[in-house]
């Protein structure tokens, strides 16, 4: 895969410099480190700050959701690598409006351990109350009895939206943490990969798949999935994405929101072909869709493939999903 | 006379360990590619370059604070799981040796134990979960045995060689384990048969440390 | 390139079926033909209807800009193929609110001739007044003395936005046509391709480029560009995109809007690396950027590459650019 | 006796032309790939399948309305430049032959001229711009010459063979022209040396038409 870049070592800092220059009224960096990005108006007095973080290469995840009604800050790592403890700590400090900070991020070892250290430091040195919620929505990565060890994938966008909406209403840290957990308890994802991406500093693809192969359940950094096999039709693929989700989180009818997400290289056209089939399957289960999100929400640069996320709704989740949100990469008014 | 290490020796040791691990970055990357995401080579390279840069700059006089600083440098340079954990391990060994201008080998064994405890606390893994812990724990046992068998005037080379041999045995044994934690755990049963990359990195570390003292007059 | 699809012959109808099902409150089809898509509230009494059309495979172009403050309708062709005269005619009729209809689309032979026939038919059979404005913004496709024969590429999105905003204010057909022409007189684009896409029904890539090659100025269907050569750095590429634009439309300082557009396969990260360089170059010319649009606005499915569009601003264009607009694929509130 | 064509013969003729052109779709695609976007093969295939479907259904009795319907079918089935233009050409020939149950060969030549005029009006191209026009115009001249040389009782085969030979010469000559219109014009000078695909399609069409009558007893 060919890339438009300069020195691969400068990929992330140059990307962040361009991004900050593009959205000056909305985002700012902390203490001159472009890896620490917060809302321009941070800190917001009396509002719980929500901080995420993780590797680069997943735009709009993670920093693309920093904005009104979603996140307050994001610590940005190198491509597919955790940010540092220092960066997480500085970001946390910069969004602290006195109501505490929620660390809300994907369940990846480096991020988990670094955020833990950053939370300790924020507590020790600045008496900032920090709560932590991990996103672990990928049903392909572990069976139900080890659900807490699952990877975090596109489902985090729902958690950002829901927790962000409640935080914007100036709810308490305990309330924001509780709604994030409630949202994630009702969120499941499953993906399929058809082709790899290339980490610029590495220069070769993260994995290989034969010309006629796909892998169901593969992780967003190329982590092994549940089944590698011949490339199937869109309808067959959709069936294999939705079934494990329904098995893991039984739905007797009812209303859900779905996110049909391209991993980057798969065009929107194909997502709509998938969506057509998804509606057919859901109809068979008497499930109706509220506010579908179809597009690129959590990518792996140019990786070819897609993921499906289901959020089981109740009145409170629906209300918070409907709430306004606006970032340079996401505007809720687009999804009506 | 009880064998000790002073701050200068510790710095030279860490420099040698850094070079040793950087030399192994490609095998570690290959191991991690099989079980994880393949970035352990880069993690180790970046982390130990961070340590070498810290060694080139001003550092405290005592062994403890020196190790603490090096641990911080490692974590900030290599912010992955291994980076966070290995940095934590160095910082906790440092805390255990705070204010000491020299450390006895028994104190070194105790500091390694303190590091192991901190790792288990931070990473929530157990022995047998197929992680770096499974190389560190046997190394500590071997260190204590070396002191018990040979007395506290045992040479640092012999002491560390015993640790290195045990760590390598521990790393080899991870091949038969099923991963319970971290990225490799997503492979479930398929992780069996493959050696844990972090454990192997620890074995390389003790090997490089032992070789450093063995090569000294 | 691997695709998620069923029978390739069903690619477009299945895509459109999924898309209409996803956005029922905002879009509807005309007379049961999914290739004729209009705003759900069409026709809007007293408002000039703006209709576009063209081949599929360019999402969000074309139909993605049907919505409030932009377009009223879109006739959708097969992948990279013109819609039919009938589809254009039916779409035109469906958005006619009595104030006339503007046909605003890219300068491609099939589209031009079919839209001309459809306009004749709407005039003859329904006495609908139709005006036509062609988008011909790609400076790579012809020299300045044959500017009217240039291809239409991403610059059309600016024309949709500007003309759409004025039409929403219930301006006359003559006024809407004039502002579209004025906008396009101040719009220039230039692109670069690094890798091809595959038309599903054809099954093989539209062109080939060696592993270390790129083509400056290549068209969005793979039409020959101005120079094929070794893949260069992001900075070098940006320099070669902006210079021909500045040569063609001299700017003595002043304010512009820019659109940095991925052709599909190129990730957002790379666009921001490019944007960083673009700002450096523009600064040297005392040009400032107002409202950058960075993302995927006009794609060729999974084609790897990017395009740069410059819109030279004046007060009226700025006002219309700022006006609200909301479609299922584009929301102006995201770009502040 | 003046040679004429009736509606049944016109339908058979169009069926034969459809088969002939579909057989050439790959060469036309290859020519268009060099100078344009490579879809002319598909355009011709889809357009003539559209004509064959229309031929299989109910059609008017007169030659003119039949051609008009077939043109509409072609354009709607193959909505590209060639599709729009060829459809227009058929529709305009049809308008010229409206209400006629039979058409003389002279009327056929006039109808082709009417089609050419309409093409130039719609497509804004001139002769020499390297388009299908450059095959149609010489064919018309050859048709008129065939009538002048052989009288109006010349066989349809001879009449069409003259047109086909002229159209092919015209198509061959486009190779030396520089494209002034349509997709190929974006190639500028680089278009020289390559034959225009639309002109070649017209030459194939006259060839298939001539062969159809030549093969009849
Ligand atoms: N929670 C944990 N506790 C102890 N060791 C761990 C833990 N998680 C990972 N490791 C060790 O780290 C190694 C992987 O390091 P690294 O490649 O940096 O991780 P990742 O790329 O998943 O962030 C594993 O082989 C294992 O030895
Ligand atoms: N304006 C025009 N006038 C006459 N003929 C034209 C015109 N534009 C294109 N053509 C003819 O159409 C042919 C290409 O047809 P087609 O492949 O359907 O076009 P496209 O793919 O560009 O829509 C050209 O070779 C040329 O002969
Ligand atoms: Mg990693
Ligand atoms: Mg790793
Ligand atoms: Mg075409
Ligand atoms: Mg063509």
GROMACS .gro file of C-alpha atoms and ligand atoms in nm, chain B residues 32 36-40 183, ligand 4:
model
    8
  368UNK     CA    1   0.552  -1.109   1.920
  372UNK     CA    2   0.075  -1.055   1.964
  373UNK     CA    3   0.115  -0.757   1.733
  374UNK     CA    4   0.483  -0.780   1.647
  375UNK     CA    5   0.592  -0.455   1.806
  376UNK     CA    6   0.804  -0.593   2.090
  519UNK     CA    7  -0.296  -0.943   2.354
 1110LIG    MG1    8   0.330  -0.637   2.117
   0.00000   0.00000   0.00000
